[in-house]
């Protein structure tokens, strides 16, 4: 039975991995074609010959999409969604959902920026961001699980509350920061002036933080009693309760842990922007939920994995990066992201019919 479940889980993950590779390859070839087409003044036949023969203009690099520099940029752009998706996976596996993640990222980012602006250190900023996120998660979990109100409705309400609190704390303006340790945290390309540790990492330190969070969350979900309880609750809450699982407490705990991770994502967002912005991360909840579902999780609960969520976050990152390099208008990018979300939900429905 365990072998069969492991095979099913591997097959469920194989699809997103293949989709990531295909999208990555398609974006790279598309960028190369666009670059060479510009060199050949739009003549398709000449562009194809240049592409196949490798005799394009020496001043251009059609394969820049595949460069290490651009891959570092994609990883940095995906780090925030990855951290948030790890938390969202815990919630969705347990049969819940959190639409307030974008607003919580903004709220925790503002809180961290205020601590830094007032002279607090990095540990204090991190602690405040994660604490505020955990409190937001506790409210979501307590109201939805404790009062048995649909989490969709609860988090839709707290989405507005968290955004309003962020604007109130920031006095409806950005919280500007001076030079600090945050400057290098989400910088995709280390420079000569960065600390030696940042240069040694090769990519943004935030990428390594996201990787550590993914490993820790994966172990928590797949190897701990808490993780097994989340799967049991998502599959059948009534049966889990009869087996002695404290359903409401466990669901609330999932929201608390996820909220703390949203707080860390908020700190990374502040590092990326170099300021606390109460209007940032608007719509980010769509990217996060789509990443989790694309990675194999079911919106009905009971299935999902952290590695799948990471793959889903990378798919969103590659899609955005490729769209930007192809210089597609913003509205085209928004249409594509919306189509991916619809596709993700459709795939979830197909999986549930299996």
PDB file of C-alpha atoms in Angstrom, residues 100-322:
ATOM      1  CA  UNK A 100      -5.319  36.985   3.135  1.00  0.00           C
ATOM      2  CA  UNK A 101      -1.709  35.959   2.436  1.00  0.00           C
ATOM      3  CA  UNK A 102      -0.963  38.971   0.211  1.00  0.00           C
ATOM      4  CA  UNK A 103      -2.294  41.424   2.790  1.00  0.00           C
ATOM      5  CA  UNK A 104      -0.466  39.633   5.614  1.00  0.00           C
ATOM      6  CA  UNK A 105       2.785  39.897   3.629  1.00  0.00           C
ATOM      7  CA  UNK A 106       2.207  43.642   3.332  1.00  0.00           C
ATOM      8  CA  UNK A 107       1.302  43.980   7.023  1.00  0.00           C
ATOM      9  CA  UNK A 108       4.300  42.009   8.285  1.00  0.00           C
ATOM     10  CA  UNK A 109       6.608  43.800   5.867  1.00  0.00           C
ATOM     11  CA  UNK A 110       5.471  47.163   7.208  1.00  0.00           C
ATOM     12  CA  UNK A 111       5.873  45.933  10.799  1.00  0.00           C
ATOM     13  CA  UNK A 112       9.430  44.773  10.090  1.00  0.00           C
ATOM     14  CA  UNK A 113      10.248  48.058   8.331  1.00  0.00           C
ATOM     15  CA  UNK A 114       9.009  50.062  11.326  1.00  0.00           C
ATOM     16  CA  UNK A 115      11.243  48.057  13.666  1.00  0.00           C
ATOM     17  CA  UNK A 116      14.253  48.632  11.424  1.00  0.00           C
ATOM     18  CA  UNK A 117      13.475  52.327  10.980  1.00  0.00           C
ATOM     19  CA  UNK A 118      13.318  52.786  14.735  1.00  0.00           C
ATOM     20  CA  UNK A 119      16.730  51.223  15.268  1.00  0.00           C
ATOM     21  CA  UNK A 120      15.818  47.585  15.826  1.00  0.00           C
ATOM     22  CA  UNK A 121      18.168  44.863  14.674  1.00  0.00           C
ATOM     23  CA  UNK A 122      17.582  42.083  12.147  1.00  0.00           C
ATOM     24  CA  UNK A 123      16.565  39.545  14.789  1.00  0.00           C
ATOM     25  CA  UNK A 124      13.971  41.928  16.208  1.00  0.00           C
ATOM     26  CA  UNK A 125      12.585  42.680  12.727  1.00  0.00           C
ATOM     27  CA  UNK A 126      12.343  38.981  11.903  1.00  0.00           C
ATOM     28  CA  UNK A 127      10.715  38.179  15.245  1.00  0.00           C
ATOM     29  CA  UNK A 128       8.125  40.941  14.873  1.00  0.00           C
ATOM     30  CA  UNK A 129       7.302  39.984  11.283  1.00  0.00           C
ATOM     31  CA  UNK A 130       6.807  36.318  12.126  1.00  0.00           C
ATOM     32  CA  UNK A 131       4.907  37.130  15.325  1.00  0.00           C
ATOM     33  CA  UNK A 132       2.492  39.429  13.513  1.00  0.00           C
ATOM     34  CA  UNK A 133       2.017  36.781  10.837  1.00  0.00           C
ATOM     35  CA  UNK A 134       1.422  34.084  13.451  1.00  0.00           C
ATOM     36  CA  UNK A 135      -1.185  36.250  15.199  1.00  0.00           C
ATOM     37  CA  UNK A 136      -2.956  36.810  11.874  1.00  0.00           C
ATOM     38  CA  UNK A 137      -2.880  33.062  11.277  1.00  0.00           C
ATOM     39  CA  UNK A 138      -4.209  32.379  14.778  1.00  0.00           C
ATOM     40  CA  UNK A 139      -7.157  34.697  14.130  1.00  0.00           C
ATOM     41  CA  UNK A 140      -7.918  33.005  10.822  1.00  0.00           C
ATOM     42  CA  UNK A 141      -7.627  29.544  12.339  1.00  0.00           C
ATOM     43  CA  UNK A 142      -9.557  30.282  15.509  1.00  0.00           C
ATOM     44  CA  UNK A 143     -12.470  31.895  13.680  1.00  0.00           C
ATOM     45  CA  UNK A 144     -12.700  29.372  10.849  1.00  0.00           C
ATOM     46  CA  UNK A 145     -12.027  26.210  12.861  1.00  0.00           C
ATOM     47  CA  UNK A 146     -13.375  27.333  16.226  1.00  0.00           C
ATOM     48  CA  UNK A 147     -16.586  28.940  14.973  1.00  0.00           C
ATOM     49  CA  UNK A 148     -16.862  26.593  11.972  1.00  0.00           C
ATOM     50  CA  UNK A 149     -17.103  29.402   9.452  1.00  0.00           C
ATOM     51  CA  UNK A 150     -15.895  28.671   5.922  1.00  0.00           C
ATOM     52  CA  UNK A 151     -12.210  29.680   5.722  1.00  0.00           C
ATOM     53  CA  UNK A 152     -12.873  31.246   2.327  1.00  0.00           C
ATOM     54  CA  UNK A 153     -15.231  33.757   3.968  1.00  0.00           C
ATOM     55  CA  UNK A 154     -13.068  34.323   7.039  1.00  0.00           C
ATOM     56  CA  UNK A 155      -9.854  34.973   5.132  1.00  0.00           C
ATOM     57  CA  UNK A 156     -11.667  37.096   2.577  1.00  0.00           C
ATOM     58  CA  UNK A 157     -12.609  39.342   5.492  1.00  0.00           C
ATOM     59  CA  UNK A 158      -9.158  39.328   7.088  1.00  0.00           C
ATOM     60  CA  UNK A 159      -7.684  40.161   3.677  1.00  0.00           C
ATOM     61  CA  UNK A 160      -9.241  43.611   3.996  1.00  0.00           C
ATOM     62  CA  UNK A 161      -8.491  43.890   7.707  1.00  0.00           C
ATOM     63  CA  UNK A 162      -4.780  43.111   7.310  1.00  0.00           C
ATOM     64  CA  UNK A 163      -4.451  45.507   4.384  1.00  0.00           C
ATOM     65  CA  UNK A 164      -6.165  48.258   6.356  1.00  0.00           C
ATOM     66  CA  UNK A 165      -3.913  47.654   9.373  1.00  0.00           C
ATOM     67  CA  UNK A 166      -0.844  47.837   7.133  1.00  0.00           C
ATOM     68  CA  UNK A 167      -1.939  51.227   5.798  1.00  0.00           C
ATOM     69  CA  UNK A 168      -2.737  52.449   9.318  1.00  0.00           C
ATOM     70  CA  UNK A 169       0.642  51.401  10.713  1.00  0.00           C
ATOM     71  CA  UNK A 170       2.457  52.999   7.782  1.00  0.00           C
ATOM     72  CA  UNK A 171       0.305  56.141   7.996  1.00  0.00           C
ATOM     73  CA  UNK A 172      -0.857  55.402   4.454  1.00  0.00           C
ATOM     74  CA  UNK A 173       2.635  55.833   3.000  1.00  0.00           C
ATOM     75  CA  UNK A 174       5.777  53.803   2.463  1.00  0.00           C
ATOM     76  CA  UNK A 175       8.184  53.246   5.348  1.00  0.00           C
ATOM     77  CA  UNK A 176      11.543  54.220   3.881  1.00  0.00           C
ATOM     78  CA  UNK A 177      14.717  52.587   5.153  1.00  0.00           C
ATOM     79  CA  UNK A 178      18.328  53.652   5.042  1.00  0.00           C
ATOM     80  CA  UNK A 179      21.206  51.343   4.078  1.00  0.00           C
ATOM     81  CA  UNK A 180      20.952  48.150   6.105  1.00  0.00           C
ATOM     82  CA  UNK A 181      21.632  44.420   6.077  1.00  0.00           C
ATOM     83  CA  UNK A 182      18.415  43.991   4.099  1.00  0.00           C
ATOM     84  CA  UNK A 183      19.999  45.476   0.980  1.00  0.00           C
ATOM     85  CA  UNK A 184      21.778  42.240   0.052  1.00  0.00           C
ATOM     86  CA  UNK A 185      19.096  39.797   1.235  1.00  0.00           C
ATOM     87  CA  UNK A 186      17.139  39.712  -2.033  1.00  0.00           C
ATOM     88  CA  UNK A 187      19.815  41.050  -4.385  1.00  0.00           C
ATOM     89  CA  UNK A 188      19.945  38.527  -7.275  1.00  0.00           C
ATOM     90  CA  UNK A 189      23.564  39.218  -8.216  1.00  0.00           C
ATOM     91  CA  UNK A 190      26.199  39.550  -5.477  1.00  0.00           C
ATOM     92  CA  UNK A 191      28.543  42.488  -5.982  1.00  0.00           C
ATOM     93  CA  UNK A 192      32.112  43.141  -4.926  1.00  0.00           C
ATOM     94  CA  UNK A 193      30.899  45.381  -2.108  1.00  0.00           C
ATOM     95  CA  UNK A 194      28.747  42.680  -0.485  1.00  0.00           C
ATOM     96  CA  UNK A 195      29.955  40.692   2.558  1.00  0.00           C
ATOM     97  CA  UNK A 196      32.053  37.657   1.662  1.00  0.00           C
ATOM     98  CA  UNK A 197      29.306  35.269   2.796  1.00  0.00           C
ATOM     99  CA  UNK A 198      26.805  36.826   0.367  1.00  0.00           C
ATOM    100  CA  UNK A 199      29.322  36.537  -2.475  1.00  0.00           C
ATOM    101  CA  UNK A 200      30.041  32.917  -1.534  1.00  0.00           C
ATOM    102  CA  UNK A 201      26.364  31.967  -1.712  1.00  0.00           C
ATOM    103  CA  UNK A 202      26.309  32.840  -5.414  1.00  0.00           C
ATOM    104  CA  UNK A 203      22.625  33.768  -5.441  1.00  0.00           C
ATOM    105  CA  UNK A 204      20.450  35.962  -3.248  1.00  0.00           C
ATOM    106  CA  UNK A 205      20.569  34.872   0.419  1.00  0.00           C
ATOM    107  CA  UNK A 206      16.778  34.924   0.318  1.00  0.00           C
ATOM    108  CA  UNK A 207      16.908  31.977  -2.095  1.00  0.00           C
ATOM    109  CA  UNK A 208      18.827  29.906   0.441  1.00  0.00           C
ATOM    110  CA  UNK A 209      16.387  30.966   3.156  1.00  0.00           C
ATOM    111  CA  UNK A 210      13.513  29.790   0.968  1.00  0.00           C
ATOM    112  CA  UNK A 211      15.329  26.491   0.361  1.00  0.00           C
ATOM    113  CA  UNK A 212      15.820  25.936   4.097  1.00  0.00           C
ATOM    114  CA  UNK A 213      12.164  26.742   4.759  1.00  0.00           C
ATOM    115  CA  UNK A 214      11.129  24.281   2.045  1.00  0.00           C
ATOM    116  CA  UNK A 215      13.266  21.505   3.552  1.00  0.00           C
ATOM    117  CA  UNK A 216      11.988  22.179   7.071  1.00  0.00           C
ATOM    118  CA  UNK A 217       8.363  22.388   5.951  1.00  0.00           C
ATOM    119  CA  UNK A 218       8.751  19.213   3.905  1.00  0.00           C
ATOM    120  CA  UNK A 219      10.065  17.297   6.911  1.00  0.00           C
ATOM    121  CA  UNK A 220       7.288  18.718   9.106  1.00  0.00           C
ATOM    122  CA  UNK A 221       4.564  17.723   6.658  1.00  0.00           C
ATOM    123  CA  UNK A 222       5.884  14.321   5.580  1.00  0.00           C
ATOM    124  CA  UNK A 223       7.668  13.010   8.679  1.00  0.00           C
ATOM    125  CA  UNK A 224       5.933  14.409  11.756  1.00  0.00           C
ATOM    126  CA  UNK A 225       2.787  13.411  13.623  1.00  0.00           C
ATOM    127  CA  UNK A 226       1.501  16.944  13.026  1.00  0.00           C
ATOM    128  CA  UNK A 227       1.874  16.480   9.273  1.00  0.00           C
ATOM    129  CA  UNK A 228       0.086  13.130   9.294  1.00  0.00           C
ATOM    130  CA  UNK A 229      -2.740  14.708  11.259  1.00  0.00           C
ATOM    131  CA  UNK A 230      -3.052  17.449   8.639  1.00  0.00           C
ATOM    132  CA  UNK A 231      -3.420  14.854   5.879  1.00  0.00           C
ATOM    133  CA  UNK A 232      -5.977  12.930   7.954  1.00  0.00           C
ATOM    134  CA  UNK A 233      -8.046  16.052   8.613  1.00  0.00           C
ATOM    135  CA  UNK A 234      -7.988  17.087   4.962  1.00  0.00           C
ATOM    136  CA  UNK A 235      -9.025  13.611   3.820  1.00  0.00           C
ATOM    137  CA  UNK A 236     -11.826  13.058   6.330  1.00  0.00           C
ATOM    138  CA  UNK A 237     -12.264  15.357   9.358  1.00  0.00           C
ATOM    139  CA  UNK A 238     -14.903  13.147  10.976  1.00  0.00           C
ATOM    140  CA  UNK A 239     -12.749  10.025  10.745  1.00  0.00           C
ATOM    141  CA  UNK A 240      -9.728  11.948  12.035  1.00  0.00           C
ATOM    142  CA  UNK A 241     -11.751  13.104  15.039  1.00  0.00           C
ATOM    143  CA  UNK A 242     -12.817   9.527  15.799  1.00  0.00           C
ATOM    144  CA  UNK A 243      -9.156   8.502  15.660  1.00  0.00           C
ATOM    145  CA  UNK A 244      -8.330  10.976  18.413  1.00  0.00           C
ATOM    146  CA  UNK A 245      -6.990  13.856  16.309  1.00  0.00           C
ATOM    147  CA  UNK A 246      -7.777  17.262  17.792  1.00  0.00           C
ATOM    148  CA  UNK A 247      -9.140  18.642  14.563  1.00  0.00           C
ATOM    149  CA  UNK A 248      -9.812  22.259  15.510  1.00  0.00           C
ATOM    150  CA  UNK A 249      -6.551  22.675  17.408  1.00  0.00           C
ATOM    151  CA  UNK A 250      -4.513  21.127  14.587  1.00  0.00           C
ATOM    152  CA  UNK A 251      -6.205  23.249  11.929  1.00  0.00           C
ATOM    153  CA  UNK A 252      -5.585  26.397  13.965  1.00  0.00           C
ATOM    154  CA  UNK A 253      -1.955  25.374  14.448  1.00  0.00           C
ATOM    155  CA  UNK A 254      -1.583  25.004  10.673  1.00  0.00           C
ATOM    156  CA  UNK A 255      -2.784  28.579  10.197  1.00  0.00           C
ATOM    157  CA  UNK A 256      -0.400  29.815  12.897  1.00  0.00           C
ATOM    158  CA  UNK A 257       2.651  28.116  11.359  1.00  0.00           C
ATOM    159  CA  UNK A 258       1.630  29.317   7.904  1.00  0.00           C
ATOM    160  CA  UNK A 259       1.126  32.849   9.235  1.00  0.00           C
ATOM    161  CA  UNK A 260       4.652  32.853  10.646  1.00  0.00           C
ATOM    162  CA  UNK A 261       5.972  31.854   7.211  1.00  0.00           C
ATOM    163  CA  UNK A 262       3.889  34.617   5.623  1.00  0.00           C
ATOM    164  CA  UNK A 263       5.654  36.948   8.056  1.00  0.00           C
ATOM    165  CA  UNK A 264       9.039  35.759   6.817  1.00  0.00           C
ATOM    166  CA  UNK A 265       7.820  36.321   3.256  1.00  0.00           C
ATOM    167  CA  UNK A 266       6.842  39.843   4.314  1.00  0.00           C
ATOM    168  CA  UNK A 267      10.380  40.500   5.551  1.00  0.00           C
ATOM    169  CA  UNK A 268      11.764  39.260   2.232  1.00  0.00           C
ATOM    170  CA  UNK A 269       9.330  41.547   0.417  1.00  0.00           C
ATOM    171  CA  UNK A 270      10.604  44.510   2.433  1.00  0.00           C
ATOM    172  CA  UNK A 271      14.169  43.516   1.558  1.00  0.00           C
ATOM    173  CA  UNK A 272      13.264  43.322  -2.114  1.00  0.00           C
ATOM    174  CA  UNK A 273      11.626  46.767  -2.135  1.00  0.00           C
ATOM    175  CA  UNK A 274      14.052  48.347   0.359  1.00  0.00           C
ATOM    176  CA  UNK A 275      10.991  49.786   2.091  1.00  0.00           C
ATOM    177  CA  UNK A 276       7.792  48.790   3.822  1.00  0.00           C
ATOM    178  CA  UNK A 277       4.949  49.272   1.374  1.00  0.00           C
ATOM    179  CA  UNK A 278       1.362  48.764   2.662  1.00  0.00           C
ATOM    180  CA  UNK A 279       0.086  48.379  -0.904  1.00  0.00           C
ATOM    181  CA  UNK A 280       2.522  45.674  -1.987  1.00  0.00           C
ATOM    182  CA  UNK A 281       1.687  41.996  -2.666  1.00  0.00           C
ATOM    183  CA  UNK A 282      -1.787  42.825  -3.913  1.00  0.00           C
ATOM    184  CA  UNK A 283      -2.998  39.705  -5.686  1.00  0.00           C
ATOM    185  CA  UNK A 284      -0.026  37.669  -4.437  1.00  0.00           C
ATOM    186  CA  UNK A 285      -2.474  35.195  -2.887  1.00  0.00           C
ATOM    187  CA  UNK A 286      -3.359  34.052  -6.413  1.00  0.00           C
ATOM    188  CA  UNK A 287       0.271  33.225  -7.214  1.00  0.00           C
ATOM    189  CA  UNK A 288       0.697  31.382  -3.923  1.00  0.00           C
ATOM    190  CA  UNK A 289      -2.482  29.308  -4.198  1.00  0.00           C
ATOM    191  CA  UNK A 290      -1.803  28.569  -7.870  1.00  0.00           C
ATOM    192  CA  UNK A 291       1.738  27.405  -7.014  1.00  0.00           C
ATOM    193  CA  UNK A 292       0.401  24.972  -4.402  1.00  0.00           C
ATOM    194  CA  UNK A 293      -2.317  23.575  -6.670  1.00  0.00           C
ATOM    195  CA  UNK A 294      -0.041  23.318  -9.724  1.00  0.00           C
ATOM    196  CA  UNK A 295       2.344  21.366  -7.513  1.00  0.00           C
ATOM    197  CA  UNK A 296      -0.242  18.637  -6.937  1.00  0.00           C
ATOM    198  CA  UNK A 297      -2.256  19.767  -3.929  1.00  0.00           C
ATOM    199  CA  UNK A 298      -6.031  19.435  -3.949  1.00  0.00           C
ATOM    200  CA  UNK A 299      -8.252  22.322  -2.902  1.00  0.00           C
ATOM    201  CA  UNK A 300     -10.495  19.760  -1.207  1.00  0.00           C
ATOM    202  CA  UNK A 301      -7.633  18.814   1.128  1.00  0.00           C
ATOM    203  CA  UNK A 302      -5.831  15.600   1.934  1.00  0.00           C
ATOM    204  CA  UNK A 303      -3.127  15.767  -0.762  1.00  0.00           C
ATOM    205  CA  UNK A 304      -0.171  17.986  -1.467  1.00  0.00           C
ATOM    206  CA  UNK A 305       3.560  18.288  -0.909  1.00  0.00           C
ATOM    207  CA  UNK A 306       6.119  20.973  -0.245  1.00  0.00           C
ATOM    208  CA  UNK A 307       8.325  19.974  -3.166  1.00  0.00           C
ATOM    209  CA  UNK A 308       5.295  20.269  -5.434  1.00  0.00           C
ATOM    210  CA  UNK A 309       4.618  23.774  -4.103  1.00  0.00           C
ATOM    211  CA  UNK A 310       8.247  24.744  -4.788  1.00  0.00           C
ATOM    212  CA  UNK A 311       7.938  23.493  -8.368  1.00  0.00           C
ATOM    213  CA  UNK A 312       4.703  25.457  -8.724  1.00  0.00           C
ATOM    214  CA  UNK A 313       6.384  28.617  -7.431  1.00  0.00           C
ATOM    215  CA  UNK A 314       9.208  28.152  -9.945  1.00  0.00           C
ATOM    216  CA  UNK A 315       6.658  27.763 -12.752  1.00  0.00           C
ATOM    217  CA  UNK A 316       5.128  31.105 -11.793  1.00  0.00           C
ATOM    218  CA  UNK A 317       8.616  32.657 -11.614  1.00  0.00           C
ATOM    219  CA  UNK A 318       9.680  31.336 -15.030  1.00  0.00           C
ATOM    220  CA  UNK A 319       6.406  32.494 -16.577  1.00  0.00           C
ATOM    221  CA  UNK A 320       6.790  36.032 -15.252  1.00  0.00           C
ATOM    222  CA  UNK A 321      10.484  36.253 -16.153  1.00  0.00           C
ATOM    223  CA  UNK A 322       9.935  34.920 -19.654  1.00  0.00           C
TER     224      UNK A 322
END
